[in-house]
Short mmCIF file of C-alpha atoms and ligand atoms in Angstrom, two decimals:
data_model
loop_
_atom_site.label_atom_id
_atom_site.label_comp_id
_atom_site.label_asym_id
_atom_site.label_seq_id
_atom_site.Cartn_x
_atom_site.Cartn_y
_atom_site.Cartn_z
CA MET A 1 0.22 -0.02 0.07
CA GLU A 2 1.80 3.51 -0.79
CA GLY A 3 2.37 6.07 1.46
CA PRO A 4 -0.32 8.69 2.61
CA GLN A 5 1.98 11.26 0.59
CA THR A 6 1.16 9.32 -2.46
CA CYS A 7 -1.97 9.40 -2.19
CA SER A 8 -2.39 13.14 -2.04
CA PRO A 9 -3.80 14.87 -5.50
CA HIS A 10 0.14 16.20 -7.27
CA VAL A 11 -0.54 19.10 -9.17
CA LEU A 12 2.10 20.90 -11.24
CA LEU A 13 1.88 24.69 -11.62
CA PHE A 14 3.42 26.12 -14.45
CA SER A 15 4.16 29.97 -13.90
CA ALA A 16 5.06 32.67 -16.49
CA PRO A 17 8.54 34.11 -15.91
CA ALA A 18 6.88 37.90 -14.37
CA GLN A 19 6.93 39.19 -10.91
CA SER A 20 3.27 39.53 -10.68
CA HIS A 21 2.62 35.87 -12.07
CA ILE A 22 5.40 34.11 -10.01
CA ASN A 23 3.78 36.44 -7.01
CA VAL A 24 0.42 34.79 -7.28
CA LEU A 25 0.87 31.82 -8.35
CA LEU A 26 3.29 30.80 -5.45
CA LYS A 27 0.53 32.37 -3.15
CA LEU A 28 -1.71 29.47 -4.86
CA ALA A 29 0.97 26.93 -4.32
CA GLU A 30 1.11 27.34 -0.77
CA LEU A 31 -2.57 27.44 -0.34
CA LEU A 32 -2.60 24.08 -2.38
CA SER A 33 0.29 22.56 -0.44
CA LEU A 34 -1.71 24.07 2.96
CA SER A 35 -4.64 21.82 1.90
CA SER A 36 -2.28 18.95 1.72
CA VAL A 37 -1.67 18.93 -2.24
CA ARG A 38 1.36 18.11 -3.25
CA VAL A 39 2.62 20.70 -5.65
CA THR A 40 5.16 21.00 -8.00
CA PHE A 41 6.16 25.01 -8.72
CA LEU A 42 7.38 25.21 -12.95
CA THR A 43 9.17 28.21 -14.22
CA THR A 44 11.80 29.66 -16.06
CA GLU A 45 15.50 29.10 -15.01
CA HIS A 46 16.29 32.73 -15.28
CA SER A 47 12.87 33.82 -13.30
CA HIS A 48 13.69 30.92 -10.80
CA ARG A 49 17.28 32.17 -10.06
CA GLN A 50 15.65 35.50 -8.99
CA LEU A 51 13.36 34.07 -7.22
CA THR A 52 15.74 31.97 -4.60
CA HIS A 53 18.29 35.22 -4.89
CA HIS A 54 16.14 37.55 -3.66
CA SER A 55 13.24 35.52 -1.49
CA ASP A 56 13.31 33.23 1.14
CA VAL A 57 10.89 31.22 -1.10
CA LEU A 58 13.29 27.96 -0.68
CA ARG A 59 13.15 27.71 3.27
CA ARG A 60 9.40 28.87 3.34
CA PHE A 61 8.26 25.83 1.12
CA SER A 62 10.57 23.19 2.64
CA ARG A 63 7.95 22.93 5.40
CA PHE A 64 6.21 20.93 2.56
CA PRO A 65 8.15 17.96 1.81
CA ALA A 66 6.60 17.07 -1.07
CA PHE A 67 7.15 20.60 -2.87
CA GLN A 68 9.29 20.62 -5.40
CA PHE A 69 10.20 24.05 -7.74
CA ARG A 70 11.37 22.52 -11.02
CA THR A 71 12.63 24.67 -14.33
CA ILE A 72 12.59 25.05 -17.94
CA SER A 73 14.26 27.05 -20.17
CA ASP A 74 13.30 30.37 -22.18
CA GLY A 75 15.74 29.46 -24.87
CA LEU A 76 17.20 32.76 -24.29
CA PRO A 77 20.82 33.64 -23.22
CA LEU A 78 21.37 35.16 -19.49
CA SER A 79 22.36 38.29 -20.61
CA HIS A 80 18.86 38.77 -22.57
CA PRO A 81 16.72 42.19 -20.07
CA ARG A 82 13.85 39.90 -20.23
CA THR A 83 11.80 43.10 -20.52
CA PHE A 84 7.98 42.60 -21.08
CA SER A 85 7.80 46.23 -21.99
CA HIS A 86 10.40 46.09 -24.97
CA HIS A 87 11.34 42.43 -25.69
CA LEU A 88 7.33 40.57 -25.68
CA LEU A 89 7.61 39.39 -29.09
CA GLU A 90 10.96 37.93 -29.26
CA MET A 91 10.34 35.98 -25.82
CA LEU A 92 7.29 35.14 -27.21
CA ASN A 93 8.89 33.47 -30.04
CA SER A 94 11.47 31.98 -27.99
CA PHE A 95 8.82 30.50 -25.88
CA VAL A 96 7.25 28.91 -28.90
CA SER A 97 10.07 27.58 -30.71
CA VAL A 98 12.35 25.95 -27.47
CA THR A 99 9.95 26.22 -24.22
CA LYS A 100 7.06 24.62 -25.68
CA PRO A 101 8.82 21.76 -27.40
CA LEU A 102 10.67 20.87 -23.73
CA PHE A 103 7.62 21.38 -21.50
CA ARG A 104 5.39 19.24 -23.95
CA GLY A 105 8.60 16.28 -24.04
CA MET A 106 8.77 16.79 -20.25
CA LEU A 107 5.03 16.00 -20.46
CA VAL A 108 5.18 12.72 -22.25
CA SER A 109 8.19 11.53 -20.88
CA GLY A 110 6.80 12.10 -17.25
CA HIS A 111 9.52 14.01 -16.24
CA PHE A 112 7.08 15.64 -13.16
CA GLY A 113 6.03 12.18 -12.24
CA SER A 114 3.66 9.77 -13.37
CA ASP A 115 0.65 10.42 -10.68
CA LEU A 116 -0.06 14.29 -11.77
CA THR A 117 -3.39 14.79 -11.28
CA CYS A 118 -3.96 18.14 -13.29
CA LEU A 119 -1.98 20.59 -14.68
CA ILE A 120 -2.73 24.44 -13.50
CA LEU A 121 -1.06 26.27 -16.41
CA ASP A 122 -0.42 30.26 -16.23
CA GLY A 123 -2.89 31.61 -18.83
CA PHE A 124 -0.33 33.42 -20.57
CA PHE A 125 1.17 30.33 -21.55
CA SER A 126 -2.31 28.88 -23.04
CA PHE A 127 -0.67 28.69 -26.59
CA LEU A 128 1.89 25.80 -25.39
CA PHE A 129 -1.06 23.48 -26.12
CA ASP A 130 -2.93 23.38 -29.09
CA LEU A 131 -6.92 22.86 -29.85
CA ASP A 132 -6.70 19.32 -30.61
CA ASP A 133 -3.80 17.92 -28.51
CA ASP A 134 -4.73 14.59 -26.77
CA PHE A 135 -1.16 13.99 -25.26
CA VAL A 136 -2.33 15.32 -22.23
CA LYS A 137 -3.78 12.89 -19.92
CA VAL A 138 -4.45 15.10 -17.27
CA PRO A 139 -7.26 18.15 -16.49
CA ILE A 140 -5.80 21.42 -17.32
CA PHE A 141 -7.17 23.95 -14.84
CA CYS A 142 -6.19 27.56 -16.46
CA PHE A 143 -4.94 30.55 -14.20
CA ARG A 144 -5.76 34.35 -15.64
CA ALA A 145 -3.69 36.80 -13.98
CA PHE A 146 -5.45 39.29 -14.90
CA GLY A 147 -8.79 40.65 -13.93
CA ALA A 148 -12.83 39.61 -15.05
CA CYS A 149 -13.17 43.03 -16.55
CA SER A 150 -10.10 42.74 -18.60
CA SER A 151 -10.34 39.35 -19.36
CA TRP A 152 -14.02 39.79 -20.76
CA THR A 153 -12.98 42.97 -22.65
CA ILE A 154 -10.12 41.17 -24.24
CA LEU A 155 -12.31 38.41 -25.34
CA SER A 156 -14.57 40.38 -26.89
CA VAL A 157 -11.92 42.14 -29.02
CA PRO A 158 -12.65 40.08 -32.33
CA ASN A 159 -16.18 41.01 -32.07
CA LEU A 160 -14.83 44.70 -31.68
CA ILE A 161 -13.12 44.07 -34.67
CA LYS A 162 -15.63 42.58 -36.52
CA GLN A 163 -17.98 45.19 -36.17
CA GLY A 164 -16.03 47.90 -37.11
CA GLN A 165 -15.43 49.44 -33.90
CA LEU A 166 -11.57 48.73 -34.28
CA PRO A 167 -9.22 50.36 -35.37
CA ILE A 168 -9.23 53.41 -33.33
CA LYS A 169 -8.83 56.28 -36.07
CA GLY A 170 -6.07 58.16 -34.47
CA GLU A 171 -5.90 60.41 -31.25
CA GLU A 172 -9.39 62.39 -31.89
CA ASP A 173 -11.14 58.86 -31.56
CA MET A 174 -9.74 57.99 -28.42
CA ASP A 175 -12.82 59.18 -26.45
CA ARG A 176 -15.31 57.10 -28.82
CA ILE A 177 -17.58 55.02 -26.59
CA LEU A 178 -17.90 51.69 -27.25
CA ASN A 179 -21.02 49.88 -26.95
CA ASN A 180 -19.91 46.33 -28.07
CA VAL A 181 -18.69 44.68 -24.90
CA PRO A 182 -21.46 42.81 -23.46
CA GLY A 183 -22.02 43.99 -19.83
CA MET A 184 -19.59 47.44 -20.37
CA GLU A 185 -22.31 49.75 -22.66
CA ASN A 186 -21.56 53.37 -21.94
CA LEU A 187 -18.16 52.96 -20.05
CA LEU A 188 -15.11 52.23 -22.33
CA ARG A 189 -14.06 54.63 -24.23
CA CYS A 190 -11.38 53.74 -26.86
CA ARG A 191 -8.72 54.73 -24.78
CA ASP A 192 -9.88 52.89 -22.25
CA LEU A 193 -9.10 49.38 -24.49
CA PRO A 194 -6.17 47.24 -23.18
CA SER A 195 -3.02 49.28 -25.11
CA PHE A 196 -2.47 46.40 -27.74
CA CYS A 197 -5.92 47.66 -28.75
CA ARG A 198 -3.98 51.10 -30.10
CA VAL A 199 -2.77 49.25 -33.20
CA ALA A 200 -3.63 50.34 -37.07
CA ASP A 201 -4.20 46.79 -38.41
CA PRO A 202 -5.29 44.51 -35.83
CA ASN A 203 -6.28 41.75 -38.01
CA ASN A 204 -2.44 41.62 -38.76
CA ASP A 205 -1.00 42.83 -35.05
CA PRO A 206 1.48 39.97 -34.07
CA ILE A 207 1.06 41.42 -29.80
CA LEU A 208 -2.90 41.89 -30.43
CA GLN A 209 -3.45 38.29 -31.77
CA PHE A 210 -0.95 36.51 -29.68
CA ILE A 211 -2.43 38.07 -26.42
CA VAL A 212 -6.56 37.69 -27.78
CA ASN A 213 -5.90 34.10 -29.04
CA ALA A 214 -4.00 32.99 -25.94
CA PHE A 215 -7.07 34.92 -23.77
CA ILE A 216 -9.79 32.64 -26.15
CA ARG A 217 -7.75 29.60 -26.05
CA SER A 218 -7.79 29.58 -21.78
CA THR A 219 -11.28 29.83 -21.96
CA LYS A 220 -11.45 26.42 -23.99
CA PHE A 221 -9.55 23.93 -21.02
CA ASP A 222 -11.18 22.22 -18.40
CA ALA A 223 -11.53 25.38 -15.74
CA LEU A 224 -10.77 28.79 -15.41
CA ILE A 225 -8.92 30.13 -12.03
CA MET A 226 -9.44 33.95 -11.66
CA ASN A 227 -7.96 35.87 -9.19
CA SER A 228 -10.74 38.23 -8.23
CA PHE A 229 -14.26 38.11 -5.97
CA GLU A 230 -17.66 38.32 -7.21
CA ASP A 231 -18.62 41.37 -5.04
CA LEU A 232 -16.12 43.11 -7.23
CA GLU A 233 -16.56 41.55 -10.45
CA GLY A 234 -19.53 39.07 -10.17
CA PRO A 235 -21.99 40.08 -13.54
CA ILE A 236 -18.27 40.20 -15.51
CA LEU A 237 -17.01 36.77 -14.12
CA SER A 238 -20.58 35.41 -14.90
CA ASN A 239 -20.24 36.65 -18.75
CA ILE A 240 -16.84 34.49 -18.68
CA ARG A 241 -18.74 31.52 -17.75
CA THR A 242 -20.85 31.77 -20.50
CA LEU A 243 -17.81 30.56 -22.28
CA CYS A 244 -15.84 28.09 -19.78
CA PRO A 245 -18.28 27.55 -16.89
CA LYS A 246 -16.34 25.77 -14.54
CA LEU A 247 -14.54 29.29 -13.05
CA TYR A 248 -13.33 29.23 -9.85
CA SER A 249 -13.14 33.19 -8.17
CA ILE A 250 -10.71 32.69 -5.49
CA GLY A 251 -9.34 35.81 -4.76
CA PRO A 252 -7.79 38.23 -3.24
CA LEU A 253 -5.14 35.36 -3.59
CA HIS A 254 -2.72 37.29 -0.98
CA ALA A 255 -5.73 38.06 1.64
CA LEU A 256 -7.07 34.21 1.12
CA LEU A 257 -3.58 33.13 1.95
CA LYS A 258 -3.20 35.35 4.74
CA THR A 259 -6.31 33.89 6.66
CA LYS A 260 -4.99 30.50 6.47
CA LEU A 261 -1.64 31.51 7.96
CA SER A 262 -2.09 31.11 11.28
CA HIS A 263 1.01 33.80 12.30
CA GLU A 264 2.19 36.84 9.98
CA THR A 265 4.73 35.36 7.93
CA GLU A 266 6.24 37.11 4.91
CA SER A 267 4.97 36.05 2.03
CA LEU A 268 7.14 37.68 -0.49
CA ASN A 269 8.09 36.06 -3.74
CA ASN A 270 10.24 38.90 -4.82
CA LEU A 271 12.46 38.94 -8.01
CA TRP A 272 14.32 41.99 -6.65
CA GLU A 273 15.75 42.77 -3.26
CA VAL A 274 13.05 44.65 -1.23
CA ASP A 275 14.49 47.84 0.82
CA GLY A 276 12.91 47.37 4.06
CA SER A 277 13.97 50.80 5.58
CA CYS A 278 10.82 52.36 3.96
CA LEU A 279 8.85 50.74 6.90
CA SER A 280 10.64 52.33 9.14
CA TRP A 281 10.18 55.78 7.54
CA LEU A 282 6.45 55.26 7.61
CA ASP A 283 6.72 54.43 11.04
CA ASN A 284 7.85 58.21 11.63
CA GLN A 285 4.68 59.54 9.34
CA SER A 286 1.38 60.59 10.52
CA PRO A 287 -1.67 58.65 9.41
CA GLY A 288 -2.88 59.06 5.94
CA SER A 289 -0.26 61.32 5.40
CA VAL A 290 1.95 59.37 2.58
CA ILE A 291 0.98 58.47 -0.83
CA TYR A 292 2.94 55.64 -2.06
CA VAL A 293 4.32 55.68 -5.58
CA SER A 294 4.62 52.56 -7.62
CA PHE A 295 4.67 51.12 -11.16
CA GLY A 296 4.87 47.74 -10.88
CA SER A 297 7.92 45.50 -12.28
CA ILE A 298 7.64 46.22 -15.72
CA THR A 299 6.22 49.90 -16.37
CA VAL A 300 9.19 51.87 -18.08
CA MET A 301 8.92 55.63 -18.71
CA SER A 302 10.98 58.41 -20.17
CA ASN A 303 13.14 60.62 -18.12
CA ARG A 304 10.91 63.64 -18.99
CA GLU A 305 7.92 61.64 -17.42
CA LEU A 306 10.09 60.97 -14.36
CA MET A 307 10.44 64.59 -13.94
CA GLU A 308 6.74 65.39 -14.39
CA PHE A 309 6.09 62.77 -11.68
CA TRP A 310 8.91 64.27 -9.45
CA HIS A 311 7.51 67.78 -9.62
CA GLY A 312 4.13 66.87 -9.43
CA LEU A 313 4.81 64.92 -5.88
CA VAL A 314 7.04 67.26 -4.72
CA ASN A 315 4.72 70.41 -5.52
CA SER A 316 1.58 68.43 -3.89
CA GLY A 317 2.97 69.24 -0.25
CA ARG A 318 2.38 65.40 0.64
CA LYS A 319 4.63 63.00 1.69
CA PHE A 320 5.33 60.30 -0.94
CA LEU A 321 7.34 56.72 -0.51
CA TRP A 322 8.29 56.16 -4.14
CA VAL A 323 9.53 52.97 -5.85
CA ILE A 324 12.39 53.89 -8.41
CA ARG A 325 13.21 50.54 -10.35
CA PRO A 326 16.86 50.73 -11.52
CA ASP A 327 15.28 49.46 -14.87
CA LEU A 328 12.53 52.07 -14.59
CA VAL A 329 13.60 55.38 -16.57
CA MET A 330 14.57 54.51 -19.87
CA GLY A 331 18.63 54.94 -20.79
CA LYS A 332 18.94 55.22 -17.32
CA ASN A 333 20.41 52.00 -15.04
CA GLY A 334 19.75 52.92 -11.79
CA GLU A 335 21.56 56.35 -11.54
CA ILE A 336 18.88 59.21 -11.13
CA GLU A 337 20.48 62.67 -9.91
CA ILE A 338 17.99 65.06 -7.90
CA PRO A 339 17.46 68.09 -9.73
CA PRO A 340 17.95 71.11 -7.24
CA GLU A 341 14.85 72.52 -7.64
CA LEU A 342 13.44 69.46 -6.19
CA GLU A 343 16.43 69.04 -3.59
CA GLU A 344 14.83 70.51 -0.52
CA GLY A 345 11.26 68.90 -1.17
CA THR A 346 12.30 65.56 -1.38
CA LYS A 347 14.57 65.67 1.66
CA GLN A 348 11.37 67.31 3.76
CA ARG A 349 8.93 64.74 2.29
CA GLY A 350 9.92 61.94 0.08
CA TYR A 351 11.42 58.24 0.38
CA MET A 352 12.90 56.60 -2.58
CA VAL A 353 13.35 52.78 -2.77
CA GLY A 354 14.47 50.23 -5.56
CA TRP A 355 11.77 47.63 -4.55
CA ALA A 356 9.34 47.81 -1.41
CA PRO A 357 7.44 45.04 0.47
CA GLN A 358 4.57 46.53 -1.26
CA GLU A 359 1.59 44.38 0.75
CA LYS A 360 3.36 45.82 3.83
CA VAL A 361 3.43 49.29 2.55
CA LEU A 362 -0.16 49.34 1.69
CA SER A 363 -1.11 48.18 5.19
CA HIS A 364 0.60 50.77 6.86
CA GLU A 365 -1.49 53.36 8.62
CA ALA A 366 0.71 56.34 7.33
CA VAL A 367 -0.04 55.23 3.62
CA GLY A 368 -3.71 57.30 2.80
CA GLY A 369 -3.16 56.47 -1.20
CA PHE A 370 -1.63 54.93 -3.70
CA LEU A 371 -0.51 56.14 -7.38
CA THR A 372 -0.27 53.20 -9.29
CA HIS A 373 -0.41 51.43 -13.18
CA SER A 374 -2.97 49.55 -12.03
CA GLY A 375 -1.41 45.93 -12.43
CA TRP A 376 -4.27 43.54 -11.43
CA ASN A 377 -2.01 42.63 -8.16
CA SER A 378 -1.34 46.44 -7.04
CA THR A 379 -5.42 46.89 -7.99
CA LEU A 380 -6.26 44.06 -5.37
CA GLU A 381 -3.59 44.54 -2.76
CA SER A 382 -5.23 48.36 -2.69
CA ILE A 383 -8.73 47.62 -2.54
CA VAL A 384 -7.93 44.76 0.71
CA GLU A 385 -6.52 47.86 2.31
CA GLY A 386 -8.79 50.30 1.30
CA LYS A 387 -6.43 52.36 0.19
CA PRO A 388 -7.88 54.95 -2.86
CA MET A 389 -5.68 55.01 -5.99
CA ILE A 390 -4.53 57.57 -8.72
CA CYS A 391 -4.37 55.35 -12.13
CA TRP A 392 -1.44 55.93 -14.42
CA SER A 393 -2.08 52.81 -16.66
CA TYR A 394 0.85 51.79 -18.84
CA LYS A 395 -0.12 48.87 -21.00
CA TYR A 396 -1.87 45.17 -21.02
CA ASP A 397 -5.21 45.51 -18.76
CA GLN A 398 -4.20 48.28 -17.02
CA GLN A 399 -5.91 50.98 -19.17
CA VAL A 400 -9.67 48.67 -18.12
CA ASN A 401 -8.58 48.25 -14.66
CA SER A 402 -8.27 52.27 -14.33
CA ARG A 403 -11.15 52.83 -15.90
CA PHE A 404 -13.17 50.79 -13.58
CA VAL A 405 -11.22 51.72 -10.09
CA SER A 406 -12.71 55.10 -11.41
CA ASN A 407 -15.93 55.11 -13.23
CA VAL A 408 -17.10 51.58 -11.86
CA TRP A 409 -16.16 51.13 -8.61
CA ASN A 410 -15.18 54.86 -7.47
CA LEU A 411 -11.87 53.94 -5.77
CA GLY A 412 -9.72 56.93 -6.95
CA LEU A 413 -9.04 58.98 -10.12
CA ASP A 414 -7.69 57.69 -13.75
CA MET A 415 -4.81 59.87 -15.10
CA LYS A 416 -5.02 57.66 -17.99
CA ASP A 417 -2.84 59.63 -21.09
CA LEU A 418 -1.77 62.51 -19.13
CA CYS A 419 1.59 63.18 -17.43
CA ASP A 420 2.21 66.25 -16.37
CA ARG A 421 2.93 67.96 -13.11
CA GLU A 422 -0.22 70.14 -12.56
CA THR A 423 -2.56 67.04 -12.96
CA ILE A 424 -0.30 64.83 -10.67
CA THR A 425 -0.36 67.65 -7.79
CA LYS A 426 -3.66 68.14 -8.33
CA MET A 427 -4.86 64.28 -8.60
CA VAL A 428 -2.71 64.05 -5.85
CA ASN A 429 -4.02 66.33 -3.49
CA ASP A 430 -7.95 65.20 -4.82
CA VAL A 431 -7.02 62.01 -3.68
CA MET A 432 -5.35 62.84 -0.51
CA VAL A 433 -7.43 66.06 0.87
CA ASN A 434 -9.95 67.44 -1.03
CA ARG A 435 -12.12 64.20 -1.98
CA LYS A 436 -10.49 62.06 0.36
CA GLU A 437 -13.76 61.49 2.45
CA GLU A 438 -15.64 60.62 -0.70
CA PHE A 439 -12.96 58.05 -2.08
CA MET A 440 -12.43 56.58 1.79
CA ARG A 441 -15.90 55.93 2.17
CA SER A 442 -16.20 53.66 -1.00
CA ALA A 443 -12.20 52.42 -0.80
CA THR A 444 -13.38 51.34 3.00
CA GLU A 445 -16.73 49.46 1.93
CA MET A 446 -14.77 47.45 -0.88
CA ALA A 447 -12.20 46.55 1.55
CA ASN A 448 -14.93 44.88 3.75
CA LEU A 449 -16.34 42.82 1.04
CA ALA A 450 -12.71 41.82 0.03
CA ARG A 451 -11.84 40.27 3.12
CA GLN A 452 -15.49 39.13 3.55
CA SER A 453 -15.23 36.78 0.37
CA VAL A 454 -11.64 35.01 1.96
CA ASN A 455 -13.14 34.60 5.30
CA PRO A 456 -15.91 31.80 6.43
CA GLY A 457 -18.78 31.93 4.01
CA GLY A 458 -17.40 34.18 2.06
CA SER A 459 -17.60 33.43 -2.12
CA SER A 460 -13.85 33.20 -2.87
CA LEU A 461 -13.38 30.72 -0.34
CA VAL A 462 -16.03 28.22 -0.81
CA ASN A 463 -14.76 28.33 -4.50
CA PHE A 464 -11.40 27.32 -3.19
CA ASP A 465 -12.44 24.52 -0.82
CA CYS A 466 -14.80 23.50 -4.29
CA LEU A 467 -11.20 23.73 -6.19
CA ILE A 468 -9.46 21.55 -3.58
CA GLU A 469 -12.33 19.07 -3.32
CA ASP A 470 -12.46 18.92 -7.25
CA ILE A 471 -8.75 18.25 -7.34
CA ARG A 472 -9.26 15.50 -4.62
CA ILE A 473 -11.96 13.97 -6.70
CA LEU A 474 -9.84 13.84 -9.82
CA SER A 475 -6.93 12.07 -7.50
CA GLN A 476 -9.41 9.79 -6.49
CA GLN A 477 -10.53 8.77 -9.78
CA LYS A 478 -7.08 7.80 -10.69
CA MET A 479 -6.36 5.77 -8.06
CA PRO A 480 -5.68 2.00 -9.24
CA ASN A 481 -8.49 0.39 -7.20
CA ASN A 482 -10.82 2.99 -7.84
CA ASN A 483 -13.85 1.15 -9.75
CA ASN A 484 -15.07 3.91 -11.39
C1 UDX B 1 1.92 42.42 -14.58
C2 UDX B 1 0.61 43.64 -15.59
O1 UDX B 1 2.03 44.70 -15.92
C3 UDX B 1 -0.02 43.83 -14.97
O2 UDX B 1 -0.71 44.86 -15.79
C4 UDX B 1 -1.06 42.74 -14.95
O3 UDX B 1 -2.38 42.60 -14.32
C5 UDX B 1 -0.24 41.50 -14.28
O4 UDX B 1 1.09 41.55 -14.80
P1 UDX B 1 2.67 44.11 -12.38
O5 UDX B 1 3.27 45.51 -13.55
O6 UDX B 1 4.35 43.67 -12.05
O7 UDX B 1 2.37 42.61 -13.60
O8 UDX B 1 1.96 44.86 -11.83
P2 UDX B 1 1.04 44.04 -10.47
O9 UDX B 1 0.04 43.15 -11.15
O10 UDX B 1 0.78 44.70 -9.77
O11 UDX B 1 2.11 43.22 -9.89
C6 UDX B 1 3.45 43.66 -9.45
C7 UDX B 1 3.78 42.91 -8.05
O12 UDX B 1 5.09 43.30 -7.70
C8 UDX B 1 2.22 42.89 -7.05
O13 UDX B 1 2.50 41.82 -6.57
C9 UDX B 1 3.45 43.98 -5.61
O14 UDX B 1 3.11 43.50 -4.61
C10 UDX B 1 4.46 43.72 -5.97
N1 UDX B 1 5.89 44.77 -5.50
C11 UDX B 1 5.40 46.01 -6.66
C12 UDX B 1 6.44 44.82 -4.88
O15 UDX B 1 6.24 43.76 -3.64
N2 UDX B 1 7.17 45.35 -4.44
C13 UDX B 1 7.10 46.92 -5.10
O16 UDX B 1 7.75 48.05 -4.80
C14 UDX B 1 6.25 47.01 -6.35
#
């Protein structure tokens, strides 16, 4: 008779090599492991090296004896910059030509063990499978790192093209309202569509076609897992269920994990060195007085834009904690001089770090608002902590997220396509002072709904328990002495 360990389900979890995807999928991996599911976590060699160098994941996951990390080549030289902002196409081509055959070979050869119960595949990698594939003998659950609002918009793009709503016909067309995304009538302007829709020939744009097809493909797997919750995106999640009925909405995942950890542990899965000194700086600031500024892991800006934000923040008179990644500014690798005219204001009210413990920063009482790029993880993390946002979207799903933050959930302001010091100063003072009560009311209400969703009786916890039960049933069906 095999030992108890080998009776428990075994899940292969394959994460895209991006900070936010690895971050959230490692939280899912930890949740699965806490539910006695054996997890094999696969990502690229390069990401695994960064992750193990800058975080304590190896120690943290060592408490799960059956947990294992596995890596796969992305086909790129070690020195390749691998920036999603500027090298996406090159990376995609390498994933298709190198990673795809490698991964398929690993699955066929039983490289991950012959006892796999199912595969949880990052939706970014949905192209690793073809519609007519029959070599995979286990169910594939697809995890989408985006929210439902952006996912549904992306799934509606073919229809927008077919009905002549795309392409966008120049700058003067950007405020045209689109009425062909079901459930989002009279909401989305052209400028609120995902950034890759801003192309002259959508039918032949390689990045648009890749992303749209990857999303359509991800609805064809056995199930979808989404980092969202019913009180935030219920109607849109229902729309997506018309394409993929088995959809587990189990977010905010970072909050769900926290409810399962008996003590406050660091579940940091950073690819960069975290500078925790900002927490001590925050301890010396009065409650709600600091605006936290961070543009995620892939945003890149020009020096002009950097200066506009810097002037805008200093001129606002507010305290600010700003994450300036070494690769944030085009053409500069970390060395950024303080302009003399900003020196005094920055010294008096600003604090800069290269990478922050963001979840802890957002939960700090000194933080009163978040100037963000509207990445989905950052958006959910701000929602859970009840912090209003100013959204300066950069790429991909961020344009849709920022429109929902401002015009659907009333959690802040959308600064889309603007970047001037006057607007920045005005929006910072609107969120932190002039309209603070208004935004704090809706932010506190949504934070309560988010926390309820991951606590007993909450929709996300119920859906997560269903996911675990379904995985267990799959595992039992594979047991040799199971008659059915
Ligand atoms: C990318 C896309 O840009 C985003 O639009 C999409 O929704 C997910 O994939 P990213 O740009 O990295 O994500 O943004 P986000 O989704 O916000 O994830 C960033 C993660 O890094 C968050 O979990 C955040 O907590 C963490 N972070 C960010 C830090 O830990 N420290 C920092 O200083 C900044």
